[in-house]
C-alpha positions as semicolon CSV with decimal commas, in nm:
position;residue;x (nm);y (nm);z (nm)
1;M;-2,108;-2,308;5,529
2;T;-2,157;-2,152;5,872
3;N;-1,961;-1,828;5,827
4;T;-1,793;-1,635;5,550
5;P;-1,419;-1,708;5,539
6;D;-1,171;-1,422;5,523
7;T;-0,889;-1,610;5,351
8;I;-0,850;-1,884;5,095
9;E;-0,695;-2,105;5,363
10;E;-1,006;-2,071;5,579
11;L;-1,225;-2,146;5,278
12;V;-1,025;-2,460;5,196
13;E;-1,053;-2,576;5,559
14;Q;-1,431;-2,527;5,561
15;L;-1,474;-2,705;5,230
16;S;-1,258;-2,996;5,345
17;L;-1,480;-3,051;5,649
18;D;-1,800;-3,048;5,442
19;P;-1,948;-3,399;5,397
20;D;-2,041;-3,317;5,036
21;P;-1,770;-3,475;4,810
22;A;-1,810;-3,190;4,560
23;R;-1,692;-2,945;4,826
24;G;-1,382;-3,155;4,877
25;D;-1,314;-3,137;4,503
26;I;-1,332;-2,757;4,516
27;A;-1,093;-2,753;4,814
28;S;-0,844;-2,966;4,621
29;E;-0,881;-2,739;4,318
30;L;-0,808;-2,429;4,525
31;G;-0,495;-2,592;4,666
32;A;-0,379;-2,682;4,317
33;L;-0,437;-2,326;4,194
34;Q;-0,230;-2,189;4,481
35;S;0,050;-2,431;4,396
36;I;0,046;-2,322;4,031
37;Y;-0,003;-1,945;4,061
38;G;0,129;-1,882;4,414
39;E;-0,045;-1,859;4,749
40;D;-0,081;-1,479;4,721
41;A;-0,245;-1,505;4,377
42;L;-0,581;-1,612;4,524
43;K;-0,791;-1,420;4,773
44;I;-1,153;-1,407;4,885
45;W;-1,352;-1,157;4,679
46;K;-1,582;-0,920;4,863
47;P;-1,786;-0,648;4,688
48;S;-1,685;-0,393;4,950
49;S;-1,312;-0,460;4,913
50;R;-1,154;-0,468;4,569
51;S;-0,796;-0,383;4,651
52;G;-0,549;-0,517;4,401
53;S;-0,789;-0,498;4,110
54;Q;-0,979;-0,235;3,922
55;S;-1,326;-0,369;3,862
56;P;-1,532;-0,238;3,573
57;P;-1,899;-0,161;3,626
58;D;-2,115;-0,471;3,660
59;R;-2,231;-0,524;3,303
60;D;-2,396;-0,864;3,341
61;P;-2,720;-0,960;3,519
62;H;-2,543;-1,270;3,648
63;G;-2,226;-1,081;3,746
64;P;-2,069;-1,051;4,093
65;N;-2,335;-0,822;4,234
66;H;-2,613;-1,058;4,124
67;A;-2,476;-1,397;4,233
68;E;-2,722;-1,652;4,366
69;P;-2,705;-1,744;4,738
70;G;-2,436;-1,999;4,817
71;T;-2,203;-1,888;4,536
72;L;-1,832;-1,901;4,626
73;R;-1,629;-1,613;4,486
74;Y;-1,258;-1,550;4,485
75;E;-1,016;-1,332;4,289
76;V;-0,713;-1,463;4,102
77;T;-0,419;-1,244;3,998
78;L;-0,244;-1,374;3,687
79;N;0,069;-1,262;3,505
80;I;0,060;-1,260;3,126
81;D;0,369;-1,227;2,910
82;A;0,314;-1,062;2,573
83;P;0,562;-1,088;2,282
84;P;0,839;-0,822;2,289
85;S;0,725;-0,481;2,168
86;D;0,919;-0,256;1,930
87;E;0,781;0,043;2,121
88;G;0,958;-0,043;2,446
89;E;0,634;-0,133;2,625
90;E;0,640;-0,364;2,925
91;N;0,582;-0,724;2,821
92;S;0,461;-0,860;3,157
93;H;0,124;-0,747;3,291
94;E;-0,109;-0,844;3,573
95;I;-0,474;-0,925;3,517
96;H;-0,737;-0,984;3,782
97;I;-1,008;-1,246;3,736
98;L;-1,316;-1,299;3,951
99;V;-1,408;-1,668;3,982
100;S;-1,769;-1,744;4,079
101;L;-1,863;-2,101;4,172
102;P;-2,240;-2,163;4,183
103;P;-2,375;-2,396;4,455
104;T;-2,413;-2,678;4,202
105;Y;-2,047;-2,660;4,079
106;P;-1,895;-2,889;3,965
107;A;-2,184;-3,138;3,956
108;S;-2,420;-2,962;3,717
109;S;-2,304;-2,602;3,665
110;P;-1,981;-2,452;3,525
111;P;-1,791;-2,171;3,698
112;Q;-1,807;-1,815;3,571
113;L;-1,504;-1,594;3,511
114;Q;-1,510;-1,216;3,495
115;L;-1,228;-0,978;3,405
116;L;-1,192;-0,723;3,684
117;S;-0,903;-0,526;3,535
118;R;-0,990;-0,199;3,363
119;Y;-0,654;-0,190;3,183
120;I;-0,403;-0,438;3,047
121;G;-0,083;-0,240;3,020
122;P;-0,171;0,102;2,872
123;Y;-0,482;-0,025;2,691
124;G;-0,833;0,004;2,832
125;V;-1,029;-0,322;2,841
126;D;-1,316;-0,313;2,591
127;A;-1,658;-0,478;2,593
128;P;-1,567;-0,760;2,345
129;L;-1,282;-0,884;2,567
130;F;-1,497;-0,851;2,880
131;G;-1,774;-1,053;2,715
132;M;-1,532;-1,316;2,584
133;V;-1,402;-1,381;2,934
134;L;-1,755;-1,390;3,075
135;R;-1,851;-1,660;2,822
136;T;-1,543;-1,876;2,880
137;F;-1,743;-2,190;2,965
138;I;-2,051;-2,131;2,748
139;S;-1,915;-2,022;2,410
140;R;-1,849;-2,267;2,129
141;G;-1,475;-2,292;2,071
142;A;-1,388;-2,177;2,424
143;V;-1,341;-2,412;2,723
144;E;-1,549;-2,728;2,727
145;W;-1,711;-2,798;3,061
146;T;-1,791;-3,153;3,174
147;P;-2,029;-3,216;3,467
148;D;-1,863;-3,338;3,787
149;S;-1,523;-3,208;3,673
150;V;-1,337;-2,910;3,817
151;C;-1,220;-2,680;3,539
152;V;-1,120;-2,337;3,675
153;F;-0,754;-2,387;3,580
154;D;-0,845;-2,460;3,216
155;G;-1,059;-2,147;3,209
156;L;-0,789;-1,925;3,359
157;E;-0,528;-2,047;3,111
158;W;-0,770;-1,987;2,821
159;V;-0,833;-1,633;2,947
160;K;-0,458;-1,569;2,967
161;E;-0,416;-1,671;2,603
162;R;-0,707;-1,450;2,492
163;C;-0,568;-1,151;2,683
164;V;-0,225;-1,195;2,521
165;E;-0,390;-1,207;2,177
166;W;-0,600;-0,900;2,261
167;L;-0,292;-0,711;2,376
168;G;-0,113;-0,796;2,051
169;E;-0,408;-0,664;1,851
170;R;-0,408;-0,335;2,045
171;R;-0,036;-0,298;1,978
172;S;-0,090;-0,362;1,606
173;E;-0,367;-0,103;1,593
174;K;-0,143;0,149;1,765
175;K;0,138;0,077;1,519
176;A;-0,100;0,114;1,224
177;G;-0,218;0,450;1,358
178;E;0,140;0,570;1,392
179;L;0,212;0,459;1,036
180;M;-0,084;0,658;0,908
181;R;0,027;0,968;1,097
182;E;0,379;0,935;0,961
183;D;0,232;0,888;0,616
184;E;0,033;1,210;0,654
185;R;0,349;1,398;0,753
186;G;0,515;1,278;0,434
187;R;0,243;1,414;0,205
188;N;0,429;1,735;0,131
189;T;0,773;1,581;0,090
190;E;0,930;1,659;-0,250
191;S;0,974;1,359;-0,474
192;Q;1,308;1,246;-0,613
193;Q;1,378;1,182;-0,980
194;D;1,273;0,818;-0,951
195;G;0,930;0,925;-0,830
196;E;0,960;0,813;-0,467
197;G;0,735;1,022;-0,246
198;K;0,479;1,080;-0,518
199;R;0,148;0,953;-0,390
200;S;-0,088;0,719;-0,569
201;A;-0,392;0,874;-0,737
202;R;-0,599;0,644;-0,512
203;S;-0,434;0,769;-0,191
204;G;-0,664;0,958;0,039
205;Q;-0,984;0,862;-0,140
206;E;-1,281;0,865;0,094
207;P;-1,404;0,506;0,146
208;P;-1,761;0,439;0,030
209;A;-2,040;0,455;0,287
210;V;-2,110;0,087;0,222
211;P;-1,788;-0,123;0,208
212;A;-1,738;-0,325;-0,110
213;E;-1,826;-0,691;-0,060
214;M;-1,563;-0,961;-0,091
215;P;-1,621;-1,246;-0,337
216;P;-1,761;-1,551;-0,156
217;G;-1,499;-1,781;-0,007
218;V;-1,208;-1,534;-0,034
219;T;-0,999;-1,479;0,280
220;I;-0,720;-1,220;0,290
221;I;-0,403;-1,311;0,479
222;E;-0,219;-1,013;0,629
223;A;0,148;-1,024;0,734
224;E;0,318;-0,816;1,003
225;P;0,431;-0,467;0,888
226;I;0,791;-0,411;0,780
227;L;0,916;-0,080;0,921
228;D;1,211;0,122;0,794
229;R;1,282;0,490;0,858
230;K;0,920;0,579;0,932
231;S;0,790;0,396;0,624
232;G;0,578;0,085;0,661
233;F;0,504;-0,201;0,421
234;V;0,211;-0,439;0,480
235;G;0,174;-0,749;0,262
236;R;-0,157;-0,927;0,197
237;A;-0,240;-1,233;-0,013
238;C;-0,546;-1,438;-0,102
239;S;-0,651;-1,721;-0,330
240;I;-0,848;-1,636;-0,644
241;T;-1,030;-1,861;-0,888
242;D;-1,119;-1,610;-1,160
243;P;-0,970;-1,278;-1,281
244;S;-1,307;-1,108;-1,223
245;Q;-1,251;-1,140;-0,847
246;V;-0,948;-0,909;-0,847
247;P;-1,124;-0,569;-0,882
248;L;-1,377;-0,672;-0,617
249;I;-1,103;-0,764;-0,369
250;L;-0,909;-0,443;-0,437
251;A;-1,226;-0,237;-0,394
252;H;-1,289;-0,413;-0,062
253;L;-0,938;-0,323;0,057
254;M;-0,986;0,040;-0,046
255;S;-1,300;0,044;0,170
256;D;-1,069;0,028;0,471
257;R;-0,978;0,384;0,569
258;R;-0,641;0,273;0,711
259;I;-0,544;0,131;0,373
260;A;-0,698;0,405;0,158
261;R;-0,497;0,675;0,337
262;A;-0,160;0,513;0,260
263;A;0,071;0,671;0,001
264;H;0,041;0,356;-0,213
265;P;-0,258;0,156;-0,090
266;I;-0,277;-0,139;-0,328
267;I;0,044;-0,218;-0,514
268;N;-0,048;-0,558;-0,654
269;A;0,013;-0,847;-0,889
270;W;-0,187;-1,159;-0,960
271;R;-0,183;-1,481;-1,158
272;C;-0,486;-1,697;-1,225
273;R;-0,504;-2,013;-1,433
274;V;-0,844;-2,077;-1,594
275;G;-0,837;-2,404;-1,782
276;N;-0,514;-2,404;-1,982
277;V;-0,491;-2,024;-1,997
278;L;-0,280;-1,826;-1,750
279;H;-0,414;-1,476;-1,683
280;Q;-0,192;-1,224;-1,505
281;D;-0,157;-0,852;-1,443
282;N;-0,004;-0,602;-1,201
283;D;-0,042;-0,240;-1,085
284;D;0,231;-0,007;-0,954
285;D;-0,026;0,214;-0,776
286;G;0,207;0,510;-0,817
287;E;0,521;0,333;-0,693
288;T;0,719;0,311;-1,015
289;A;0,794;-0,048;-1,128
290;A;0,673;-0,199;-0,798
291;G;0,387;-0,394;-0,957
292;G;0,618;-0,545;-1,216
293;R;0,855;-0,659;-0,944
294;L;0,569;-0,832;-0,763
295;A;0,466;-0,999;-1,089
296;H;0,824;-1,122;-1,133
297;L;0,820;-1,255;-0,775
298;L;0,507;-1,462;-0,846
299;Q;0,664;-1,586;-1,168
300;I;0,989;-1,708;-1,012
301;L;0,798;-1,865;-0,720
302;E;0,564;-2,029;-0,974
303;V;0,256;-1,938;-0,771
304;D;-0,078;-1,943;-0,953
305;N;-0,433;-1,852;-0,849
306;V;-0,320;-1,586;-0,605
307;L;-0,345;-1,209;-0,563
308;V;-0,073;-1,035;-0,363
309;V;-0,111;-0,675;-0,245
310;V;0,139;-0,448;-0,067
311;T;0,040;-0,126;0,109
312;R;0,316;0,131;0,155
313;Y;0,295;0,405;0,416
314;F;0,548;0,682;0,337
315;G;0,697;0,860;0,638
316;G;0,877;1,138;0,453
317;I;1,223;0,980;0,433
318;H;1,325;0,846;0,093
319;L;1,442;0,484;0,099
320;G;1,566;0,460;-0,259
321;P;1,606;0,103;-0,388
322;D;1,548;-0,036;-0,037
323;R;1,177;0,025;-0,080
324;F;1,155;-0,240;-0,352
325;K;1,331;-0,490;-0,128
326;H;1,072;-0,424;0,143
327;I;0,781;-0,445;-0,102
328;N;0,898;-0,784;-0,226
329;Q;0,964;-0,906;0,128
330;A;0,622;-0,792;0,250
331;A;0,461;-0,981;-0,038
332;R;0,665;-1,294;0,027
333;N;0,580;-1,281;0,399
334;A;0,209;-1,279;0,314
335;L;0,251;-1,566;0,071
336;E;0,438;-1,771;0,331
337;L;0,189;-1,689;0,605
338;G;-0,099;-1,794;0,379
339;G;0,065;-2,123;0,288
340;F;0,094;-2,036;-0,081
341;L;0,457;-2,149;-0,090
342;D;0,381;-2,492;0,055
343;V;0,426;-2,790;-0,174
344;P;0,067;-2,877;-0,276
345;D;-0,122;-3,202;-0,282
346;E;-0,213;-3,314;-0,631
347;G;-0,521;-3,135;-0,756
348;N;-0,493;-2,850;-0,503
349;T;-0,508;-2,498;-0,647
350;G;-0,374;-2,166;-0,535
351;R;-0,045;-2,315;-0,423
352;R;0,301;-2,329;-0,560
353;H;0,366;-2,615;-0,796
354;G;0,733;-2,560;-0,859
355;K;1,057;-2,608;-0,678
356;G;1,154;-2,477;-0,335
357;K;0,986;-2,484;0,001
358;G;0,794;-2,254;0,232
359;H;0,695;-2,246;0,595
360;G;0,371;-2,051;0,595
361;K;0,043;-2,180;0,735
362;K;-0,306;-2,083;0,645
C-alpha cells in the first residue's frame, strides 16, 4: 500500500486495486460493514486522532500502539440496546471498537478487536470486559476463526452481546447496593405486632475470612429481585442430593456480604428424597411463618431434591401480608428459572414429578 488512506473509502479503493485476492476480500468486508452499520460508523484509526472515542491506556503488548508493520486499523462505532431499566437510565449506548487486521488476515491470522470506550452509559469499563473483547477470536467459547474467511462482523456482533450482558450486570450490582442501603436505613424501624421489621439473628454477621465451600456439583440459580416500597426479595434455588448439603449451602450464601447484611438473609425450605424416605425442613430466619409458607409451596408443587432460599431486604416500610406474597413469588421465580418445575424425564431427580407445567430453564 503506497500511502496511508485518510478515509475508509480511500482504503477500500486501494485494497480493490491490490492484486492480492485477500485484499479484495477485506475491501468487500469493509463495504458490507458500512452497509450494515452505516457509512459514518467506520473510520480510519490513527493514534494521534481519537475523536469520537475515549481510548483507555494501552494495556496489551499487541495493542494499537504495538501493531506490526502492515497492520490495517479502523474504528467502528456501534449502538447497543440494553433491556429497559427501572432506574430511568438510557437504554441505547454507543461503544467504540478498534479493529486491527494483521498483514496475514484473513489467510492465516484472525483480526483483533479492542474496546476503546472508557464508559458504557454511566459505568466505567473494567479490565475483565476489556480483556474479553481483546480475546474475541482466541478464547474458547467466543468467536471461531477459520483461515481464509473474513470474520470481523461476527466478532463485532459477539462484542455487542457481551457489552449488553456486562451492562445488565452493572445495573444489577447497582440495584443490589441500593437495596442494602435501604435495608440499613430500616434497621431502626419499630416492628409491628406481627414481627415485621424485626431482623434475623443472622443479619449483619461478618462473613468469614475464608468463604464456606459449596458441595461439589451444586449450582445456585438466582432470580431477578422483586421490589416493593423499598423492600427487595431475591429468590435462589439449587438441586440437592442429601440433607447434609443444606447447612453447607446456607453457610456459603452467608459468606456473601450482600446477603449477610439483609434483614432476613436465608429464609428457606427444602425437600430431599433419600431412598424411600422424604426429608424436609424449613427456617423462617426471623420472618415469622415465612419458612413454613415456602415448605407449603414445595409441597403443593411436588418438588423434591431442591433447596429454595429467599433473601429479604427491608427498606423501613412495612408491607404486611404482601411480604409473604413476594417471598413465595421470589421462590417460585427461582424454581422456574432453574427448571425445577419442568416435567422430568423418567429417572431424573430434582424436578417436579406432579401435575402442572413450568417454563424455567437451567
